[in-house]
Amino acid sequence: MLKNRALRTELASAALAIGILGATPSFAQNSNDLPPSNATEHVLVEPGADKSNFSIDPYNPIVPEGVLWGLCALIVAGGGYQMMRRREGGLSRTLAMAAGAMVLVNPQTVTDEVRTHPTEFLILVDKSESQAQDGRDILTSSAYEQLEERLASYGQVNIRTVEFGNDFGGTSLAQTLETSLQKIPSSRLGGVFVLTDGVIEDIDTALEIKNINAPLHMLVSGAEDEKDLFIRIEDAPHFAKTDGNNAISFFVGGNFDESAAPVSVTVTMSLNGAVLNSTSLPLNALSSLALPNLVTGDNTLELSVTEVYDAQSGAPINIEEVTLENNRISTTIEGIGEPLDVLLLSGAPYQGTAAWRDFLGRDPDLALTHFVSLRPAYKEDATPLRDLATTAMPVHEIFNDKLQNYDVIIFDKRAYNGEIPLVYMQKIAQAVEAGASLLIVGGEEFNAGNSLANTGLGAILPLLPDGAQAIEREFVPQITDGGVRHPLGRILQQAAPADGQWGAWYSAATTKINGNATVIMDDGQGHPLLALSKYGEGRVAVLASDQNWLWMRGAGAGGPGTSLYQNLTGWLAGEEIYDEENITLRHENGNIVVDLQTMGEDSETIKIVTPRGAIIDVTPEEISPGLRRAFIPVAEAGVYKAERQ
């Protein structure tokens, strides 16, 4: 019986030890502070880079040390006391408790599995157009394969390959290099390799990048005896006045041995596709040329090397260049003209007078001269002269001495009252024929017996009074079927509200078409309101109503009042975007976009001349009335030209 009781006592002690062990997690430290059993740190590496280390950690308590050592002291004291008293089972209970304490000590076996990061190598491969010359692309591909094989043989490497130079804007390296380096930790970068033909536009910028903490190597494909010329723009204005007082500096270089005799080149300058001049310049020297008179807006300037010769004898030098692509270069300069001189002659003041003055006066591109006829000479009322104009209109000075200075002349709600002699009206017509522009705005004044159409201006106007009474009713101006094919009408139509209804006007002149006029707007019943025509080198427009101020003030549903004045003034100024027959080219998303503006309804073929002189025939498709469009994939850098057949 005593032995069974002792056995039960030992089993109870063992159960107590196990119970203490099971309860210890509640006393343990935060699990984040304790390393897990058999912990392994995983790091992404190339296969074959694993390393394992085995070790034993004998002391890693899972309870606070004070609890552990206090428990050990109790075990030792209790065991010693029981053995001194020679208690039955004391030794076995002491050993069981000691075993439980050893479990709390938590000895561990640790296996560390380590993976090392591979060394990163960056290879930049030039895919520019010049690589295809003389088999350079084959040399570059072969060099890349050999380089990749050599680097891979080192093991523990990661090779990143990035292509550059295929953007048709010159071979650019700096941005591609900097972007690629940002994706690689600098501590893992082993080296940078650039495989190119050596023609890189921004090589100086690329070499100034500061976060390259590894060797940079450049492998240049080609042969030692190759000859090549290039032209590079050093300084060109982004904006320039159209008066020609501008210059451009550029560098023409080449790998010629000039120790025997100096070499010169002929550089040809073209503006907007037209050849202007050719100039003889020294090779490998910075040169400068004056820019010609520019047009307002974008100007495409192209410089090309057309001849190489001995500077002393003048004998031409025939060379076989690696590529002719870098013998020409182009840039775009936006021409800024002088402010447009506008002469505004208003009749009796009305709400539209302020609208014209506000619109023309706040435009920085316009220089406004404004005269208002407060009271015609033939009209008498009680208004004192001191409350009217203090200075008479300098008629002779304006229409004889300074008429040629005005680009646009506007008669706003004005009839012929004798202030301006008829001979000057004829001079205005002559000024328009020479390149000035004329706009007549008026309703009942245009229908009156003393209408400006009955002077020397009548022969050049696109609209004439039809002899009927002026329109005095509510109507909503409409864009005509012919007007939607004109750029001006298309712009106005795009400004229409969702319901297609503008605000109403209430008066207009009744008119008839004169000559080859283009009617942009009418009153919805066939009476022309806005018509355009060209006379000689100039432009003429008639707006047969003085009600546009209603649109500008937002009366009713409002309307494109400001847009009407703004775009009508642009057409009068001769801006190219308003031409009814026009071709424009632009580069967009890797394509040359060909836009054909035409008043005709039949399709037509456009001849595109590439920078190398190849001919591409395209037939633009209509995307809206009067506007046709075609796309040509960009195959080479340079200036493209369009011709109507």
XYZ file of C-alpha atoms in Angstrom:
645
model
C 0.000 0.000 0.000
C 2.830 2.392 0.816
C 4.493 1.757 -2.542
C 1.228 2.461 -4.410
C 0.756 5.665 -2.435
C 4.333 6.752 -3.229
C 3.759 6.000 -6.899
C 0.575 8.054 -6.876
C 2.451 10.878 -5.145
C 5.205 10.828 -7.826
C 2.600 10.814 -10.598
C 0.872 13.762 -8.960
C 4.175 15.647 -8.784
C 4.846 14.955 -12.456
C 1.316 16.126 -13.311
C 1.961 19.269 -11.261
C 5.154 19.945 -13.222
C 3.341 19.432 -16.509
C 0.540 21.702 -15.311
C 3.029 24.437 -14.459
C 4.609 24.031 -17.892
C 1.216 24.293 -19.572
C 0.381 27.407 -17.596
C 3.629 29.223 -18.304
C 2.470 31.010 -21.518
C 0.374 33.287 -19.335
C 3.584 34.379 -17.559
C 5.757 34.493 -20.693
C 7.041 37.646 -22.371
C 5.354 39.110 -25.409
C 5.716 36.705 -28.302
C 7.196 39.493 -30.434
C 10.117 39.708 -28.037
C 10.944 36.028 -28.257
C 12.608 34.270 -31.198
C 10.510 31.396 -32.495
C 11.719 27.880 -32.308
C 13.926 26.870 -35.281
C 13.691 30.535 -36.651
C 14.763 31.031 -40.308
C 15.259 34.363 -42.107
C 14.179 34.121 -45.789
C 15.800 36.454 -48.272
C 15.100 36.344 -52.000
C 18.249 35.196 -53.825
C 19.235 33.267 -56.878
C 19.038 29.423 -56.519
C 22.181 27.896 -55.045
C 22.882 30.841 -52.761
C 21.499 29.174 -49.562
C 23.693 28.774 -46.430
C 22.635 26.903 -43.226
C 24.165 27.232 -39.704
C 23.282 24.826 -36.796
C 23.590 25.949 -33.147
C 22.165 25.262 -29.657
C 20.672 27.922 -27.441
C 20.687 26.308 -23.894
C 19.085 29.154 -22.011
C 15.953 30.742 -23.425
C 13.403 30.912 -20.552
C 9.762 31.160 -21.442
C 8.864 32.741 -18.073
C 10.354 35.800 -16.406
C 13.762 35.007 -14.911
C 12.624 35.994 -11.396
C 9.802 33.434 -11.525
C 12.153 30.783 -12.940
C 14.887 31.249 -10.340
C 12.336 31.516 -7.509
C 10.784 28.248 -8.616
C 14.232 26.612 -8.754
C 14.953 27.809 -5.230
C 11.675 26.333 -4.010
C 12.460 23.019 -5.730
C 15.929 22.852 -4.155
C 14.654 23.863 -0.687
C 11.683 21.503 -0.849
C 13.754 18.626 -2.132
C 16.436 19.174 0.491
C 13.853 19.322 3.261
C 12.144 16.099 2.147
C 15.393 14.234 1.845
C 16.556 15.478 5.277
C 13.289 14.217 6.764
C 13.675 11.102 4.663
C 10.226 11.446 3.262
C 9.110 8.615 1.013
C 9.306 9.622 -2.698
C 11.086 12.910 -1.959
C 13.913 12.285 -4.407
C 11.614 11.328 -7.254
C 9.409 14.361 -6.689
C 12.462 16.627 -6.582
C 13.775 15.203 -9.855
C 10.344 15.574 -11.486
C 10.139 19.211 -10.437
C 13.709 19.776 -11.679
C 12.708 18.298 -15.043
C 9.784 20.709 -15.193
C 12.134 23.606 -14.419
C 14.435 22.465 -17.248
C 11.464 22.660 -19.590
C 10.923 26.253 -18.452
C 14.585 27.006 -19.223
C 13.606 26.108 -22.842
C 16.847 24.972 -24.474
C 16.630 25.189 -28.318
C 18.344 23.975 -31.420
C 18.599 26.805 -33.999
C 19.129 26.393 -37.733
C 19.885 29.688 -39.571
C 19.170 29.556 -43.309
C 20.752 32.568 -45.081
C 20.182 33.674 -48.657
C 22.341 36.418 -50.137
C 21.128 39.098 -52.588
C 22.553 38.882 -56.108
C 24.690 41.622 -57.601
C 22.728 43.836 -60.002
C 24.104 44.755 -63.441
C 22.359 47.320 -65.658
C 22.766 47.077 -69.441
C 21.404 49.952 -71.576
C 21.058 49.050 -75.266
C 20.823 51.794 -77.909
C 17.914 51.169 -80.296
C 18.087 54.473 -82.170
C 17.735 54.720 -85.914
C 21.458 55.232 -86.494
C 22.118 51.752 -85.055
C 20.688 50.231 -88.226
C 23.380 51.890 -90.341
C 26.257 49.797 -91.636
C 25.378 46.742 -89.538
C 25.890 48.456 -86.188
C 22.798 46.803 -84.748
C 24.350 43.386 -85.457
C 27.566 44.415 -83.698
C 25.585 45.725 -80.740
C 23.511 42.531 -80.481
C 26.645 40.390 -80.588
C 28.318 42.512 -77.913
C 25.219 42.225 -75.732
C 25.121 38.438 -75.990
C 28.800 38.137 -75.064
C 28.452 40.586 -72.193
C 25.389 38.825 -70.821
C 27.149 35.443 -70.998
C 30.240 36.777 -69.225
C 28.244 38.396 -66.419
C 26.055 35.310 -65.943
C 29.176 33.158 -65.533
C 30.012 34.969 -62.306
C 26.905 33.553 -60.627
C 24.836 35.339 -58.000
C 23.936 38.116 -60.497
C 20.774 39.718 -61.779
C 20.998 41.390 -65.211
C 18.574 44.203 -66.075
C 18.338 45.182 -69.751
C 16.763 48.504 -70.782
C 16.421 49.831 -74.347
C 16.693 53.543 -75.111
C 16.929 55.934 -78.042
C 13.809 54.827 -79.951
C 11.783 58.029 -79.358
C 12.597 59.728 -82.717
C 13.617 62.885 -80.883
C 17.358 62.233 -80.855
C 19.135 59.573 -78.813
C 18.530 60.504 -75.174
C 20.236 58.531 -72.389
C 20.125 60.598 -69.184
C 16.465 60.144 -68.244
C 16.465 56.405 -69.025
C 19.645 55.893 -66.996
C 18.391 57.859 -64.003
C 14.997 56.103 -63.992
C 16.640 52.672 -64.178
C 19.048 53.446 -61.329
C 16.144 54.394 -59.062
C 14.867 50.806 -59.283
C 18.164 49.250 -58.065
C 19.544 49.558 -54.502
C 22.867 51.337 -54.799
C 24.545 48.824 -52.444
C 23.761 45.974 -54.867
C 24.767 47.722 -58.109
C 27.807 46.057 -59.580
C 28.151 48.017 -62.820
C 26.434 49.862 -65.680
C 27.063 49.065 -69.352
C 25.941 51.268 -72.268
C 25.944 49.652 -75.715
C 25.646 52.391 -78.351
C 27.042 53.795 -81.557
C 28.279 56.815 -79.608
C 25.762 59.343 -80.980
C 23.973 60.444 -77.789
C 22.357 63.864 -77.499
C 22.641 64.280 -73.720
C 25.841 62.413 -72.894
C 27.099 65.294 -70.727
C 23.898 65.251 -68.666
C 24.096 61.470 -68.294
C 27.661 61.648 -66.990
C 26.634 64.202 -64.355
C 24.215 61.805 -62.627
C 25.535 61.498 -59.072
C 23.904 58.340 -57.725
C 26.009 55.915 -59.783
C 28.017 54.056 -57.112
C 29.520 51.582 -59.559
C 31.689 51.601 -62.697
C 30.025 52.810 -65.906
C 31.290 51.285 -69.147
C 30.405 52.309 -72.700
C 30.845 49.904 -75.591
C 30.776 51.777 -78.911
C 29.976 49.741 -82.013
C 31.638 50.556 -85.312
C 34.946 50.537 -87.133
C 37.987 52.683 -86.425
C 38.150 54.222 -89.925
C 34.514 55.362 -90.100
C 33.696 58.932 -91.101
C 30.684 60.845 -89.938
C 29.352 64.404 -89.737
C 26.791 65.720 -87.301
C 25.031 68.978 -86.536
C 23.830 69.953 -83.079
C 21.832 73.002 -81.971
C 23.526 74.677 -79.025
C 21.153 77.582 -78.409
C 17.796 78.411 -79.976
C 14.936 80.526 -78.614
C 11.656 78.847 -77.758
C 9.875 82.148 -78.425
C 11.002 84.878 -80.793
C 9.609 88.021 -82.328
C 8.614 87.833 -85.950
C 10.784 90.798 -86.946
C 13.869 88.686 -87.643
C 16.083 90.121 -84.894
C 16.938 86.672 -83.536
C 19.787 84.193 -83.929
C 20.486 80.505 -83.503
C 23.832 78.921 -82.582
C 24.842 75.400 -83.564
C 27.860 73.115 -83.881
C 28.859 71.159 -86.987
C 31.370 68.430 -86.173
C 33.017 65.430 -87.781
C 35.907 63.008 -87.298
C 38.157 64.427 -90.034
C 41.908 64.792 -89.866
C 42.318 68.529 -90.458
C 46.079 68.557 -89.924
C 46.659 68.593 -93.679
C 43.967 71.077 -94.713
C 40.949 72.632 -92.982
C 37.500 71.379 -93.922
C 34.402 73.511 -94.466
C 30.737 72.621 -94.871
C 27.669 74.186 -96.444
C 24.713 74.505 -94.068
C 21.252 75.031 -95.583
C 18.495 76.692 -93.560
C 14.810 75.933 -94.205
C 11.775 77.516 -92.578
C 8.409 75.769 -92.640
C 9.550 73.573 -95.508
C 10.914 76.388 -97.708
C 14.667 76.654 -98.322
C 15.917 80.112 -97.334
C 19.689 80.170 -97.749
C 22.948 78.208 -97.718
C 26.033 79.328 -95.794
C 29.653 78.154 -95.821
C 30.945 77.442 -92.299
C 34.061 75.848 -90.764
C 33.916 72.285 -89.460
C 34.229 71.525 -85.740
C 33.389 75.081 -84.743
C 30.500 76.827 -83.046
C 28.558 78.892 -85.584
C 25.673 81.343 -85.442
C 23.112 82.447 -88.010
C 20.440 85.120 -87.944
C 16.896 83.837 -88.014
C 14.629 84.981 -90.838
C 11.295 86.710 -90.360
C 9.030 84.256 -88.577
C 5.291 83.840 -88.809
C 3.026 84.176 -85.823
C 2.660 80.785 -84.145
C 4.792 77.666 -84.649
C 7.757 77.853 -87.029
C 9.679 74.713 -88.009
C 13.353 75.554 -88.590
C 15.638 72.948 -90.153
C 19.429 73.026 -90.546
C 21.172 70.496 -92.791
C 24.724 69.855 -93.962
C 24.533 69.653 -97.752
C 28.199 69.816 -98.864
C 31.717 69.126 -97.549
C 34.768 70.658 -99.239
C 38.400 71.660 -98.786
C 38.442 75.116 -97.197
C 41.578 76.177 -99.128
C 41.000 74.813 -102.612
C 37.227 74.645 -102.549
C 37.334 71.132 -103.940
C 34.465 68.921 -102.766
C 35.317 66.058 -100.442
C 33.467 62.829 -101.134
C 33.096 60.694 -98.041
C 31.099 57.650 -97.145
C 29.420 58.555 -93.891
C 28.099 56.045 -91.433
C 24.703 57.767 -91.492
C 23.185 60.885 -92.985
C 20.466 61.104 -90.323
C 22.545 63.328 -88.033
C 23.401 65.699 -90.910
C 20.183 67.587 -90.285
C 18.348 68.806 -87.237
C 15.144 70.728 -86.667
C 13.516 72.762 -83.920
C 10.240 74.590 -83.385
C 10.151 78.294 -82.548
C 6.956 80.094 -81.642
C 6.778 83.430 -83.391
C 5.418 86.360 -81.420
C 4.283 89.254 -83.570
C 3.778 92.861 -82.728
C 0.359 93.737 -81.283
C -2.337 93.863 -83.932
C -3.332 97.458 -84.659
C -7.126 97.716 -84.634
C -9.101 100.811 -85.649
C -12.613 100.730 -84.171
C -15.037 103.341 -85.532
C -18.303 103.277 -83.569
C -21.488 105.072 -84.454
C -24.006 106.291 -81.919
C -23.249 104.696 -78.527
C -25.235 101.577 -77.609
C -24.697 98.533 -75.376
C -22.468 96.876 -77.970
C -20.024 99.799 -77.950
C -18.895 98.923 -74.425
C -18.759 95.215 -75.353
C -16.399 95.929 -78.279
C -14.240 98.281 -76.207
C -13.947 95.826 -73.304
C -13.113 92.886 -75.560
C -10.538 94.668 -77.721
C -9.075 96.744 -74.893
C -8.166 93.853 -72.576
C -6.431 91.723 -75.228
C -2.640 92.264 -74.865
C -2.124 91.191 -78.484
C -4.228 94.100 -79.757
C -3.430 97.817 -79.912
C -6.792 99.569 -80.034
C -7.592 102.974 -81.514
C -11.241 103.820 -80.855
C -13.378 106.702 -82.114
C -17.056 107.124 -81.194
C -19.427 109.367 -83.065
C -21.346 110.877 -80.136
C -23.389 113.126 -82.403
C -23.238 113.210 -86.189
C -22.573 116.602 -87.730
C -26.019 116.714 -89.363
C -27.860 115.994 -86.101
C -28.738 118.836 -83.749
C -29.896 118.534 -80.161
C -29.548 120.457 -76.933
C -26.391 118.657 -75.763
C -23.621 121.246 -75.201
C -20.428 120.687 -77.153
C -18.444 120.617 -73.913
C -20.295 117.400 -73.009
C -19.344 115.800 -76.316
C -15.927 115.147 -77.852
C -13.425 117.854 -77.129
C -11.306 116.916 -80.147
C -12.549 116.359 -83.673
C -11.659 113.085 -85.378
C -8.321 113.538 -87.204
C -9.757 112.177 -90.440
C -6.859 113.123 -92.704
C -4.251 111.796 -90.275
C -6.022 108.455 -89.818
C -7.138 107.687 -93.356
C -4.312 109.273 -95.283
C -1.163 109.247 -93.131
C -1.654 106.212 -90.872
C -4.111 103.997 -92.723
C -1.383 101.553 -93.744
C -0.516 100.999 -90.050
C -3.861 99.434 -89.186
C -4.238 95.669 -89.539
C -7.974 95.518 -88.852
C -10.597 98.241 -89.431
C -14.008 97.802 -87.772
C -17.109 99.895 -88.487
C -19.496 99.219 -85.602
C -23.136 100.299 -86.044
C -22.015 103.150 -88.237
C -23.559 104.569 -91.394
C -21.959 106.992 -93.818
C -22.584 110.483 -92.451
C -20.068 112.483 -94.437
C -17.395 112.718 -91.714
C -15.096 110.530 -93.773
C -14.797 111.708 -97.378
C -15.668 109.144 -100.037
C -12.107 109.217 -101.357
C -10.948 107.749 -98.053
C -13.481 104.964 -98.327
C -11.811 104.028 -101.590
C -8.438 104.119 -99.822
C -9.754 101.669 -97.225
C -10.712 99.290 -100.036
C -7.192 99.632 -101.462
C -5.681 98.937 -98.033
C -7.738 95.737 -97.795
C -6.546 94.663 -101.223
C -2.977 95.174 -99.990
C -3.469 92.979 -96.890
C -5.565 94.790 -94.276
C -8.868 93.427 -92.956
C -12.305 95.023 -92.746
C -15.331 94.208 -90.584
C -18.762 95.859 -90.892
C -21.156 95.389 -87.954
C -24.672 96.800 -88.120
C -28.371 96.161 -88.455
C -30.682 98.928 -89.598
C -27.654 101.143 -90.407
C -26.570 98.604 -92.994
C -30.041 98.679 -94.592
C -30.302 102.486 -94.590
C -29.892 104.662 -97.649
C -26.587 105.990 -96.314
C -25.236 102.470 -95.721
C -21.494 101.943 -95.985
C -22.342 99.432 -98.715
C -23.243 102.401 -100.917
C -19.705 103.806 -100.726
C -16.487 102.570 -102.289
C -16.531 99.670 -99.811
C -19.575 98.048 -101.413
C -17.553 96.331 -104.125
C -15.510 94.325 -101.621
C -18.201 93.365 -99.070
C -19.440 89.729 -98.867
C -22.994 90.919 -98.084
C -25.028 93.798 -99.521
C -28.433 95.202 -98.483
C -31.253 93.618 -100.472
C -33.454 96.695 -100.311
C -36.012 95.227 -97.910
C -36.739 96.504 -94.451
C -34.536 95.451 -91.580
C -35.585 92.433 -89.522
C -37.318 93.486 -86.304
C -38.420 90.246 -84.653
C -37.121 87.582 -82.300
C -34.888 84.948 -83.881
C -32.066 82.605 -82.843
C -28.903 82.718 -85.006
C -27.990 79.373 -86.597
C -24.795 77.957 -88.111
C -25.401 77.277 -91.806
C -24.640 74.007 -93.603
C -21.665 75.705 -95.259
C -20.671 77.349 -91.990
C -20.124 74.055 -90.166
C -17.447 73.193 -92.749
C -15.542 76.400 -91.963
C -13.202 76.458 -88.928
C -14.927 79.562 -87.551
C -18.393 78.000 -87.815
C -17.148 74.703 -86.348
C -15.732 76.503 -83.302
C -18.996 78.342 -82.735
C -21.041 75.165 -83.135
C -18.905 73.376 -80.535
C -19.866 76.127 -78.076
C -23.588 75.348 -78.460
C -25.407 74.245 -75.278
C -26.728 70.712 -74.811
C -30.184 71.620 -76.124
C -28.647 73.374 -79.136
C -30.471 76.655 -78.450
C -28.746 79.983 -77.962
C -30.332 83.192 -76.765
C -32.429 85.232 -79.152
C -31.528 88.353 -81.132
C -34.122 90.929 -82.087
C -32.890 92.905 -85.111
C -30.758 92.421 -88.198
C -30.240 93.751 -91.698
C -31.745 91.955 -94.664
C -28.896 91.126 -97.019
C -27.896 89.213 -100.113
C -24.651 87.427 -100.929
C -22.085 89.321 -102.957
C -19.533 87.291 -104.939
C -17.917 84.150 -103.525
C -18.820 84.790 -99.911
C -19.028 82.070 -97.267
C -22.085 82.454 -95.048
C -21.343 81.260 -91.509
C -24.595 82.216 -89.706
C -28.157 83.090 -90.677
C -31.404 83.833 -88.839
C -32.819 80.350 -89.343
C -34.944 81.534 -92.282
C -32.192 81.954 -94.861
C -31.245 85.589 -94.176
C -27.427 85.801 -93.931
C -26.077 87.213 -90.662
C -22.316 86.568 -90.836
C -20.405 86.194 -94.088
C -16.694 86.096 -94.944
C -14.738 86.697 -98.122
C -11.245 87.522 -99.321
C -10.314 90.499 -101.419
C -6.814 90.659 -102.811
C -4.437 89.959 -99.933
C -6.954 91.062 -97.315
C -10.080 89.728 -95.641
C -13.585 91.168 -95.304
C -16.464 90.191 -93.016
C -19.987 91.505 -92.443
C -21.995 90.839 -89.275
C -25.461 92.042 -90.274
C -26.674 92.590 -86.716
C -25.596 94.616 -83.689
C -27.120 92.145 -81.199
C -24.059 90.092 -80.203
C -23.821 92.078 -76.973
C -26.898 90.119 -75.820
C -24.886 86.913 -75.980
C -21.930 88.534 -74.218
C -24.219 89.710 -71.403
C -25.826 86.250 -71.083
C -29.321 87.448 -72.004
C -31.807 84.596 -72.294
C -29.891 81.375 -72.872
C -26.789 83.374 -73.757
C -24.447 82.366 -76.536
C -20.814 82.352 -77.737
C -20.571 86.140 -77.888
C -16.967 86.432 -76.721
C -15.973 83.401 -78.816
C -17.573 85.021 -81.867
C -15.584 88.232 -81.483
C -12.381 86.424 -80.535
C -12.377 83.949 -83.402
C -13.695 86.464 -85.917
C -10.807 88.774 -84.994
C -8.411 85.812 -85.392
C -9.763 85.139 -88.881
C -9.421 88.819 -89.790
C -5.831 88.750 -88.488
C -5.040 85.941 -90.927
C -4.289 83.225 -88.376
C -3.700 79.950 -90.175
C -6.035 77.846 -88.027
C -9.023 79.709 -89.493
C -8.153 79.050 -93.139
C -10.928 77.161 -94.891
C -8.376 75.280 -97.047
C -5.424 74.134 -94.972
C -3.227 71.138 -94.095
C -1.548 70.754 -90.704
C 0.827 68.066 -89.431
C 1.599 67.201 -85.828
C 3.357 64.418 -83.925
C 1.128 62.494 -81.513
C 1.606 59.072 -79.852
C 4.151 57.830 -82.348
C 2.155 58.971 -85.398
C 2.134 61.907 -87.764
C -1.428 63.245 -87.673
C -2.507 64.773 -90.991
C -5.442 67.190 -90.674
C -7.052 68.441 -93.893
C -9.434 71.383 -93.569
C -11.484 71.819 -96.728
C -14.812 73.259 -97.809
C -15.104 70.545 -100.459
C -17.037 67.346 -99.883
C -14.944 64.998 -102.041
C -12.063 62.957 -100.617
C -8.581 63.693 -101.878
C -5.097 62.233 -101.638
C -2.335 64.053 -99.745
C 1.322 63.510 -100.607
C 3.578 63.285 -97.549
C 7.323 63.739 -98.046
C 9.416 62.087 -95.302
C 12.742 63.539 -94.055
C 14.611 61.123 -96.337
C 12.562 62.183 -99.355
C 10.278 59.155 -99.577
C 6.723 59.767 -100.803
C 3.701 58.484 -98.875
C 0.187 58.974 -100.297
C -2.637 59.116 -97.752
C -6.365 59.767 -98.090
C -7.718 61.443 -94.939
C -11.156 60.341 -93.757
C -13.819 62.816 -92.674
C -14.227 63.040 -88.892
C -16.523 66.086 -88.958
C -17.893 68.351 -91.707
C -14.932 70.076 -93.372
C -12.255 68.236 -91.350
C -10.509 65.076 -92.592
C -7.749 63.170 -90.765
C -5.160 60.477 -91.443
C -2.390 58.835 -89.399
C 1.125 57.874 -90.520
C 3.419 55.816 -88.223
C 6.628 57.708 -87.479
C 9.534 55.840 -89.057
C 12.277 58.472 -88.860
C 13.087 61.749 -87.192
C 13.011 65.039 -89.081
C 10.679 67.375 -90.909
C 7.672 65.931 -92.742
C 6.022 67.920 -95.540
C 2.494 67.708 -96.938
C 1.323 68.623 -100.422
C -2.165 68.553 -101.917
C -2.318 66.784 -105.274
